[in-house]
Protein backbone atom coordinates (compact mmCIF):
# COMPACT_ATOMS: atom_id res chain seq x y z
CA UNK A 1 0.00 0.00 0.00
CA UNK A 2 2.97 2.36 0.47
CA UNK A 3 3.47 2.30 -3.31
CA UNK A 4 -0.20 3.19 -4.03
CA UNK A 5 -0.35 5.89 -1.34
CA UNK A 6 2.89 7.42 -2.63
CA UNK A 7 1.59 7.45 -6.21
CA UNK A 8 -1.64 9.28 -5.29
CA UNK A 9 0.19 11.79 -3.11
CA UNK A 10 2.84 12.46 -5.75
CA UNK A 11 0.33 13.01 -8.56
CA UNK A 12 -1.81 15.44 -6.56
CA UNK A 13 1.18 17.41 -5.29
CA UNK A 14 2.58 17.84 -8.81
CA UNK A 15 -0.70 19.29 -10.08
CA UNK A 16 -0.72 21.74 -7.14
CA UNK A 17 2.85 22.99 -7.52
CA UNK A 18 3.46 22.82 -11.29
CA UNK A 19 2.90 26.51 -12.23
CA UNK A 20 5.45 27.65 -9.63
CA UNK A 21 7.83 24.91 -10.80
CA UNK A 22 7.69 26.34 -14.34
CA UNK A 23 8.50 29.83 -13.01
CA UNK A 24 11.34 28.38 -10.92
CA UNK A 25 12.92 26.58 -13.90
CA UNK A 26 12.73 29.69 -16.11
CA UNK A 27 14.35 31.88 -13.45
CA UNK A 28 17.14 29.34 -12.94
CA UNK A 29 17.95 28.89 -16.63
CA UNK A 30 17.33 32.34 -18.16
CA UNK A 31 18.99 35.62 -17.21
CA UNK A 32 16.49 38.21 -18.50
CA UNK A 33 13.98 37.96 -15.64
CA UNK A 34 14.19 40.56 -12.86
CA UNK A 35 12.50 38.29 -10.35
CA UNK A 36 9.60 35.93 -9.66
CA UNK A 37 6.83 38.44 -10.38
CA UNK A 38 8.45 39.61 -13.63
CA UNK A 39 8.71 35.99 -14.82
CA UNK A 40 5.05 35.34 -13.96
CA UNK A 41 3.94 38.51 -15.79
CA UNK A 42 6.00 37.77 -18.91
CA UNK A 43 4.90 34.14 -19.07
CA UNK A 44 1.24 35.08 -18.77
CA UNK A 45 1.58 37.99 -21.22
CA UNK A 46 3.09 35.88 -23.98
CA UNK A 47 1.72 32.40 -23.31
CA UNK A 48 -1.33 32.89 -21.06
CA UNK A 49 -2.25 30.28 -18.42
CA UNK A 50 -1.10 27.33 -20.56
CA UNK A 51 2.46 28.66 -20.39
CA UNK A 52 2.60 27.61 -16.73
CA UNK A 53 1.45 24.06 -17.45
CA UNK A 54 3.76 22.99 -20.27
CA UNK A 55 4.62 19.31 -19.87
CA UNK A 56 2.25 18.87 -16.90
CA UNK A 57 0.46 15.73 -18.10
CA UNK A 58 3.60 13.63 -18.46
CA UNK A 59 4.98 15.12 -15.25
CA UNK A 60 1.90 14.14 -13.19
CA UNK A 61 2.02 10.56 -14.50
CA UNK A 62 5.78 10.27 -14.07
CA UNK A 63 5.85 11.81 -10.59
CA UNK A 64 3.04 9.46 -9.52
CA UNK A 65 5.19 6.48 -10.51
CA UNK A 66 8.34 8.00 -9.03
CA UNK A 67 6.62 8.98 -5.78
CA UNK A 68 5.23 5.46 -5.54
CA UNK A 69 8.72 3.98 -5.95
CA UNK A 70 10.22 6.56 -3.59
CA UNK A 71 7.83 5.92 -0.68
CA UNK A 72 7.80 2.18 -1.32
CA UNK A 73 11.60 2.02 -1.42
CA UNK A 74 11.90 4.15 1.71
CA UNK A 75 9.49 2.00 3.72
CA UNK A 76 10.89 -1.33 2.56
CA UNK A 77 14.50 -0.22 2.97
CA UNK A 78 13.73 1.05 6.48
CA UNK A 79 12.03 -2.24 7.41
CA UNK A 80 15.04 -4.18 6.10
CA UNK A 81 17.48 -2.03 8.12
CA UNK A 82 15.39 -2.47 11.28
CA UNK A 83 15.19 -6.23 10.75
CA UNK A 84 18.96 -6.48 10.30
CA UNK A 85 19.83 -4.18 13.20
CA UNK A 86 17.10 -4.88 15.75
CA UNK A 87 15.64 -8.24 14.69
CA UNK A 88 12.18 -6.88 13.86
CA UNK A 89 10.93 -4.95 10.81
CA UNK A 90 8.53 -2.87 12.94
CA UNK A 91 11.17 -1.82 15.50
CA UNK A 92 11.60 1.91 16.09
CA UNK A 93 14.32 3.16 13.70
CA UNK A 94 17.09 5.56 14.68
CA UNK A 95 17.70 8.90 12.97
CA UNK A 96 20.58 7.33 11.01
CA UNK A 97 18.30 4.50 9.82
CA UNK A 98 15.72 7.00 8.55
CA UNK A 99 18.41 9.05 6.77
CA UNK A 100 19.90 5.97 5.06
CA UNK A 101 16.47 4.81 3.88
CA UNK A 102 15.68 8.32 2.62
CA UNK A 103 18.98 8.51 0.72
CA UNK A 104 18.31 5.11 -0.88
CA UNK A 105 14.84 6.28 -1.96
CA UNK A 106 16.41 9.35 -3.57
CA UNK A 107 18.98 7.28 -5.47
CA UNK A 108 16.35 4.89 -6.87
CA UNK A 109 14.15 7.82 -7.85
CA UNK A 110 16.91 9.45 -9.94
CA UNK A 111 17.23 6.43 -12.25
CA UNK A 112 13.53 6.65 -13.12
CA UNK A 113 12.99 10.39 -13.18
CA UNK A 114 15.94 11.85 -15.12
CA UNK A 115 14.42 11.46 -18.64
CA UNK A 116 11.12 13.00 -17.53
CA UNK A 117 13.00 15.82 -15.78
CA UNK A 118 14.91 16.59 -18.99
CA UNK A 119 11.65 16.66 -20.99
CA UNK A 120 9.92 18.78 -18.32
CA UNK A 121 12.69 21.38 -18.24
CA UNK A 122 12.90 21.56 -22.06
CA UNK A 123 9.11 22.02 -22.31
CA UNK A 124 9.05 24.63 -19.55
CA UNK A 125 11.79 26.73 -21.15
CA UNK A 126 10.46 26.45 -24.70
CA UNK A 127 8.92 29.66 -26.01
CA UNK A 128 5.49 29.11 -27.55
CA UNK A 129 3.53 32.41 -27.74
CA UNK A 130 -0.23 32.28 -27.28
CA UNK A 131 -2.20 32.92 -30.53
CA UNK A 132 -3.90 35.97 -29.00
CA UNK A 133 -0.56 37.75 -28.46
CA UNK A 134 0.04 40.13 -31.35
CA UNK A 135 3.33 39.60 -33.16
CA UNK A 136 4.69 41.39 -36.26
CA UNK A 137 6.30 38.13 -37.43
CA UNK A 138 4.66 34.75 -38.05
CA UNK A 139 5.02 32.42 -35.07
CA UNK A 140 7.31 29.48 -35.81
CA UNK A 141 6.25 26.00 -34.79
CA UNK A 142 7.68 24.86 -31.45
CA UNK A 143 10.45 22.27 -31.57
CA UNK A 144 8.70 20.07 -29.01
CA UNK A 145 4.97 19.39 -29.53
CA UNK A 146 4.54 17.66 -26.18
CA UNK A 147 6.38 15.70 -23.51
CA UNK A 148 6.48 12.40 -25.42
CA UNK A 149 7.51 14.13 -28.63
CA UNK A 150 10.21 15.95 -26.65
CA UNK A 151 11.61 12.63 -25.39
CA UNK A 152 11.60 11.20 -28.94
CA UNK A 153 13.45 14.24 -30.34
CA UNK A 154 16.05 14.17 -27.54
CA UNK A 155 16.63 10.42 -27.99
CA UNK A 156 17.01 10.88 -31.76
CA UNK A 157 19.28 13.95 -31.65
CA UNK A 158 21.27 13.33 -28.46
CA UNK A 159 20.99 9.60 -27.83
CA UNK A 160 20.57 7.91 -24.46
CA UNK A 161 23.02 10.38 -22.91
CA UNK A 162 20.66 13.23 -23.76
CA UNK A 163 17.86 11.61 -21.78
CA UNK A 164 20.15 11.41 -18.74
CA UNK A 165 21.64 14.90 -18.88
CA UNK A 166 22.04 16.35 -15.42
CA UNK A 167 21.87 12.90 -13.82
CA UNK A 168 24.96 13.56 -11.68
CA UNK A 169 23.50 16.80 -10.30
CA UNK A 170 20.13 15.12 -9.79
CA UNK A 171 21.81 12.29 -7.86
CA UNK A 172 23.62 14.76 -5.60
CA UNK A 173 20.39 16.73 -5.15
CA UNK A 174 18.03 13.86 -4.43
CA UNK A 175 20.16 11.58 -2.25
CA UNK A 176 20.93 14.34 0.24
CA UNK A 177 17.57 16.12 0.09
CA UNK A 178 15.60 12.86 0.35
CA UNK A 179 17.57 11.86 3.45
CA UNK A 180 16.85 15.27 5.04
CA UNK A 181 13.23 15.13 3.84
CA UNK A 182 12.28 11.85 5.50
CA UNK A 183 14.40 12.54 8.59
CA UNK A 184 12.76 15.95 9.17
CA UNK A 185 9.27 14.56 8.64
CA UNK A 186 9.87 11.64 11.01
CA UNK A 187 11.51 13.83 13.69
CA UNK A 188 8.78 16.50 13.57
CA UNK A 189 6.00 13.90 13.74
CA UNK A 190 7.65 12.31 16.81
CA UNK A 191 8.17 15.71 18.43
CA UNK A 192 4.66 17.08 17.78
CA UNK A 193 2.70 13.91 18.55
CA UNK A 194 1.54 13.80 22.21
CA UNK A 195 2.83 10.95 24.37
CA UNK A 196 0.55 7.94 24.28
CA UNK A 197 -0.74 8.55 20.75
CA UNK A 198 0.14 5.84 18.27
CA UNK A 199 -0.07 7.97 15.11
CA UNK A 200 0.32 11.71 14.43
CA UNK A 201 -2.85 13.72 13.79
CA UNK A 202 -3.50 15.15 10.34
CA UNK A 203 -2.53 18.69 11.45
CA UNK A 204 0.83 17.32 12.62
CA UNK A 205 1.22 15.48 9.29
CA UNK A 206 0.44 18.69 7.36
CA UNK A 207 2.94 20.80 9.31
CA UNK A 208 5.66 18.12 9.37
CA UNK A 209 5.31 17.44 5.65
CA UNK A 210 5.35 21.14 4.78
CA UNK A 211 8.43 21.95 6.86
CA UNK A 212 10.24 18.80 5.68
CA UNK A 213 9.71 19.92 2.09
CA UNK A 214 10.91 23.48 2.78
CA UNK A 215 14.12 22.31 4.48
CA UNK A 216 14.87 19.66 1.85
CA UNK A 217 14.35 22.07 -1.07
CA UNK A 218 16.29 24.82 0.69
CA UNK A 219 19.34 22.55 0.83
CA UNK A 220 18.74 21.13 -2.66
CA UNK A 221 18.47 24.45 -4.55
CA UNK A 222 22.15 24.83 -5.62
CA UNK A 223 22.16 21.37 -7.24
CA UNK A 224 18.68 22.04 -8.64
CA UNK A 225 20.04 25.10 -10.48
CA UNK A 226 22.96 23.11 -11.92
CA UNK A 227 20.63 20.27 -12.89
CA UNK A 228 18.24 22.58 -14.74
CA UNK A 229 21.07 24.31 -16.63
CA UNK A 230 22.66 21.04 -17.68
CA UNK A 231 19.30 19.72 -18.92
CA UNK A 232 18.55 22.78 -21.09
CA UNK A 233 21.92 22.38 -22.84
CA UNK A 234 20.83 20.93 -26.20
CA UNK A 235 22.98 18.96 -28.66
CA UNK A 236 23.89 21.99 -30.78
CA UNK A 237 24.97 24.11 -27.78
CA UNK A 238 27.45 22.09 -25.70
CA UNK A 239 27.82 24.86 -23.11
CA UNK A 240 28.60 22.51 -20.23
CA UNK A 241 30.99 19.56 -20.09
CA UNK A 242 29.64 18.24 -16.79
CA UNK A 243 28.47 19.09 -13.28
CA UNK A 244 31.68 20.80 -12.09
CA UNK A 245 32.10 22.75 -15.35
CA UNK A 246 28.47 23.91 -15.25
CA UNK A 247 28.81 25.07 -11.63
CA UNK A 248 32.13 26.83 -12.34
CA UNK A 249 30.88 28.59 -15.47
CA UNK A 250 27.62 29.67 -13.84
CA UNK A 251 29.42 31.14 -10.82
CA UNK A 252 32.09 32.78 -13.00
CA UNK A 253 29.51 34.57 -15.16
CA UNK A 254 26.84 35.40 -12.59
CA UNK A 255 28.48 35.12 -9.17
CA UNK A 256 27.81 32.68 -6.31
CA UNK A 257 24.25 33.99 -5.93
CA UNK A 258 23.32 32.13 -9.13
CA UNK A 259 23.34 28.86 -7.12
CA UNK A 260 20.44 30.18 -5.05
CA UNK A 261 18.22 31.28 -7.92
CA UNK A 262 14.69 30.13 -7.21
CA UNK A 263 15.45 29.44 -3.51
CA UNK A 264 12.49 31.50 -2.27
CA UNK A 265 10.19 30.02 -4.89
CA UNK A 266 11.33 26.48 -4.09
CA UNK A 267 10.55 27.01 -0.40
CA UNK A 268 7.19 28.69 -1.08
CA UNK A 269 6.18 25.88 -3.42
CA UNK A 270 7.54 23.12 -1.18
CA UNK A 271 5.25 23.82 1.79
CA UNK A 272 1.81 23.23 0.19
CA UNK A 273 3.13 20.58 -2.21
CA UNK A 274 4.60 18.41 0.54
CA UNK A 275 1.66 18.99 2.84
CA UNK A 276 -0.45 17.40 0.07
CA UNK A 277 2.06 14.57 -0.43
CA UNK A 278 2.17 13.44 3.19
CA UNK A 279 -1.45 14.03 4.17
CA UNK A 280 -2.60 12.07 1.09
CA UNK A 281 -0.06 9.33 1.79
CA UNK A 282 -1.17 8.99 5.43
CA UNK A 283 -4.88 9.24 4.55
CA UNK A 284 -4.65 6.43 1.97
CA UNK A 285 -2.71 4.18 4.36
CA UNK A 286 -5.16 4.79 7.21
CA UNK A 287 -8.17 4.30 4.95
CA UNK A 288 -6.88 0.92 3.76
CA UNK A 289 -5.95 -0.10 7.32
CA UNK A 290 -9.47 0.75 8.50
CA UNK A 291 -11.32 -1.07 5.71
XYZ file of C-alpha atoms in Angstrom:
291
model
C 0.000 0.000 0.000
C 2.965 2.363 0.466
C 3.465 2.300 -3.307
C -0.195 3.193 -4.031
C -0.349 5.888 -1.344
C 2.892 7.418 -2.632
C 1.586 7.451 -6.206
C -1.639 9.279 -5.290
C 0.194 11.795 -3.106
C 2.836 12.458 -5.755
C 0.329 13.008 -8.558
C -1.815 15.442 -6.557
C 1.180 17.406 -5.292
C 2.582 17.843 -8.814
C -0.700 19.290 -10.078
C -0.716 21.739 -7.144
C 2.850 22.991 -7.524
C 3.464 22.817 -11.291
C 2.898 26.511 -12.226
C 5.454 27.646 -9.630
C 7.835 24.910 -10.796
C 7.694 26.341 -14.336
C 8.501 29.825 -13.011
C 11.342 28.384 -10.923
C 12.923 26.578 -13.900
C 12.734 29.692 -16.108
C 14.348 31.878 -13.446
C 17.136 29.338 -12.942
C 17.945 28.890 -16.628
C 17.334 32.341 -18.158
C 18.989 35.615 -17.211
C 16.493 38.206 -18.502
C 13.978 37.961 -15.643
C 14.190 40.557 -12.863
C 12.498 38.290 -10.346
C 9.603 35.934 -9.664
C 6.830 38.436 -10.381
C 8.452 39.607 -13.629
C 8.711 35.993 -14.821
C 5.046 35.342 -13.962
C 3.939 38.507 -15.790
C 6.002 37.774 -18.911
C 4.901 34.138 -19.073
C 1.235 35.085 -18.773
C 1.577 37.995 -21.219
C 3.095 35.880 -23.984
C 1.721 32.395 -23.309
C -1.327 32.885 -21.064
C -2.250 30.281 -18.424
C -1.100 27.327 -20.565
C 2.458 28.664 -20.390
C 2.599 27.615 -16.726
C 1.450 24.057 -17.450
C 3.764 22.990 -20.266
C 4.617 19.311 -19.873
C 2.253 18.872 -16.903
C 0.456 15.725 -18.102
C 3.598 13.634 -18.462
C 4.980 15.121 -15.250
C 1.902 14.135 -13.189
C 2.021 10.562 -14.505
C 5.779 10.271 -14.074
C 5.855 11.810 -10.591
C 3.036 9.457 -9.522
C 5.188 6.477 -10.506
C 8.341 7.996 -9.029
C 6.623 8.977 -5.779
C 5.229 5.461 -5.541
C 8.715 3.977 -5.950
C 10.222 6.565 -3.588
C 7.826 5.921 -0.678
C 7.800 2.180 -1.321
C 11.601 2.018 -1.423
C 11.899 4.154 1.707
C 9.486 2.000 3.720
C 10.891 -1.329 2.557
C 14.501 -0.220 2.970
C 13.727 1.047 6.482
C 12.029 -2.240 7.414
C 15.041 -4.180 6.100
C 17.480 -2.031 8.117
C 15.386 -2.469 11.282
C 15.186 -6.225 10.755
C 18.958 -6.484 10.301
C 19.830 -4.180 13.204
C 17.096 -4.881 15.745
C 15.645 -8.244 14.692
C 12.179 -6.884 13.858
C 10.932 -4.950 10.807
C 8.528 -2.868 12.936
C 11.174 -1.819 15.498
C 11.595 1.914 16.090
C 14.322 3.160 13.700
C 17.093 5.558 14.685
C 17.695 8.901 12.965
C 20.581 7.329 11.006
C 18.299 4.505 9.816
C 15.715 6.995 8.546
C 18.414 9.047 6.774
C 19.898 5.973 5.060
C 16.469 4.811 3.882
C 15.680 8.316 2.623
C 18.977 8.514 0.724
C 18.313 5.114 -0.877
C 14.842 6.275 -1.958
C 16.411 9.348 -3.566
C 18.983 7.283 -5.473
C 16.354 4.887 -6.873
C 14.145 7.822 -7.854
C 16.906 9.451 -9.939
C 17.226 6.430 -12.254
C 13.530 6.652 -13.121
C 12.989 10.392 -13.179
C 15.944 11.846 -15.118
C 14.421 11.457 -18.639
C 11.118 13.002 -17.528
C 12.999 15.824 -15.784
C 14.907 16.588 -18.994
C 11.649 16.663 -20.990
C 9.918 18.779 -18.318
C 12.691 21.376 -18.237
C 12.900 21.559 -22.064
C 9.115 22.018 -22.309
C 9.054 24.634 -19.546
C 11.789 26.725 -21.148
C 10.456 26.448 -24.700
C 8.923 29.664 -26.009
C 5.492 29.113 -27.554
C 3.527 32.410 -27.743
C -0.230 32.276 -27.279
C -2.200 32.922 -30.535
C -3.903 35.972 -28.998
C -0.560 37.749 -28.458
C 0.043 40.129 -31.347
C 3.326 39.596 -33.163
C 4.690 41.386 -36.262
C 6.301 38.128 -37.433
C 4.663 34.745 -38.051
C 5.017 32.424 -35.069
C 7.307 29.479 -35.807
C 6.255 25.995 -34.787
C 7.682 24.856 -31.452
C 10.446 22.266 -31.574
C 8.697 20.067 -29.008
C 4.973 19.392 -29.527
C 4.543 17.659 -26.183
C 6.382 15.696 -23.512
C 6.481 12.396 -25.419
C 7.511 14.130 -28.628
C 10.213 15.947 -26.647
C 11.607 12.627 -25.387
C 11.598 11.200 -28.938
C 13.451 14.235 -30.335
C 16.053 14.172 -27.542
C 16.626 10.425 -27.994
C 17.009 10.883 -31.763
C 19.280 13.946 -31.647
C 21.267 13.327 -28.460
C 20.987 9.602 -27.834
C 20.566 7.906 -24.458
C 23.015 10.376 -22.907
C 20.663 13.227 -23.762
C 17.864 11.611 -21.776
C 20.145 11.406 -18.738
C 21.643 14.903 -18.879
C 22.045 16.353 -15.417
C 21.874 12.896 -13.824
C 24.961 13.561 -11.679
C 23.502 16.800 -10.304
C 20.132 15.124 -9.795
C 21.806 12.291 -7.864
C 23.616 14.758 -5.597
C 20.391 16.729 -5.150
C 18.033 13.855 -4.429
C 20.164 11.576 -2.246
C 20.932 14.341 0.244
C 17.566 16.119 0.088
C 15.599 12.861 0.348
C 17.566 11.862 3.450
C 16.853 15.269 5.044
C 13.229 15.129 3.841
C 12.275 11.851 5.500
C 14.404 12.544 8.586
C 12.764 15.948 9.167
C 9.270 14.563 8.638
C 9.873 11.644 11.009
C 11.509 13.830 13.689
C 8.782 16.504 13.573
C 6.001 13.896 13.743
C 7.648 12.313 16.810
C 8.170 15.708 18.434
C 4.665 17.079 17.776
C 2.699 13.908 18.553
C 1.541 13.800 22.209
C 2.826 10.952 24.366
C 0.549 7.938 24.280
C -0.744 8.551 20.746
C 0.144 5.839 18.270
C -0.068 7.969 15.107
C 0.316 11.707 14.428
C -2.854 13.725 13.793
C -3.499 15.152 10.340
C -2.530 18.688 11.445
C 0.825 17.322 12.621
C 1.220 15.481 9.289
C 0.439 18.692 7.359
C 2.935 20.803 9.308
C 5.657 18.122 9.375
C 5.315 17.438 5.645
C 5.350 21.137 4.783
C 8.433 21.951 6.864
C 10.242 18.797 5.679
C 9.707 19.925 2.090
C 10.910 23.475 2.780
C 14.119 22.307 4.480
C 14.870 19.657 1.845
C 14.353 22.070 -1.067
C 16.293 24.817 0.690
C 19.337 22.551 0.833
C 18.736 21.128 -2.663
C 18.468 24.448 -4.549
C 22.151 24.828 -5.624
C 22.159 21.369 -7.241
C 18.684 22.044 -8.636
C 20.040 25.104 -10.479
C 22.964 23.113 -11.920
C 20.635 20.270 -12.890
C 18.242 22.585 -14.745
C 21.069 24.305 -16.627
C 22.660 21.035 -17.679
C 19.302 19.719 -18.921
C 18.549 22.776 -21.087
C 21.918 22.378 -22.842
C 20.835 20.933 -26.201
C 22.982 18.962 -28.663
C 23.890 21.994 -30.779
C 24.967 24.110 -27.784
C 27.455 22.094 -25.701
C 27.817 24.857 -23.115
C 28.605 22.514 -20.232
C 30.988 19.556 -20.087
C 29.643 18.238 -16.788
C 28.474 19.087 -13.279
C 31.678 20.804 -12.091
C 32.105 22.749 -15.348
C 28.471 23.908 -15.245
C 28.811 25.067 -11.627
C 32.135 26.831 -12.338
C 30.878 28.590 -15.469
C 27.615 29.668 -13.837
C 29.424 31.137 -10.817
C 32.088 32.781 -13.000
C 29.513 34.572 -15.161
C 26.843 35.396 -12.590
C 28.477 35.124 -9.170
C 27.809 32.679 -6.307
C 24.253 33.993 -5.927
C 23.316 32.126 -9.128
C 23.340 28.861 -7.120
C 20.444 30.180 -5.048
C 18.220 31.276 -7.920
C 14.687 30.134 -7.209
C 15.447 29.441 -3.515
C 12.492 31.500 -2.269
C 10.192 30.016 -4.895
C 11.333 26.479 -4.088
C 10.549 27.008 -0.397
C 7.185 28.695 -1.080
C 6.181 25.877 -3.424
C 7.536 23.123 -1.176
C 5.246 23.822 1.794
C 1.811 23.230 0.191
C 3.126 20.577 -2.212
C 4.604 18.411 0.543
C 1.658 18.990 2.837
C -0.448 17.401 0.072
C 2.065 14.567 -0.434
C 2.171 13.439 3.186
C -1.447 14.030 4.169
C -2.597 12.068 1.086
C -0.058 9.333 1.790
C -1.166 8.995 5.427
C -4.878 9.244 4.545
C -4.652 6.426 1.968
C -2.711 4.185 4.359
C -5.164 4.790 7.207
C -8.167 4.305 4.949
C -6.879 0.918 3.765
C -5.950 -0.104 7.324
C -9.471 0.749 8.500
C -11.318 -1.071 5.709
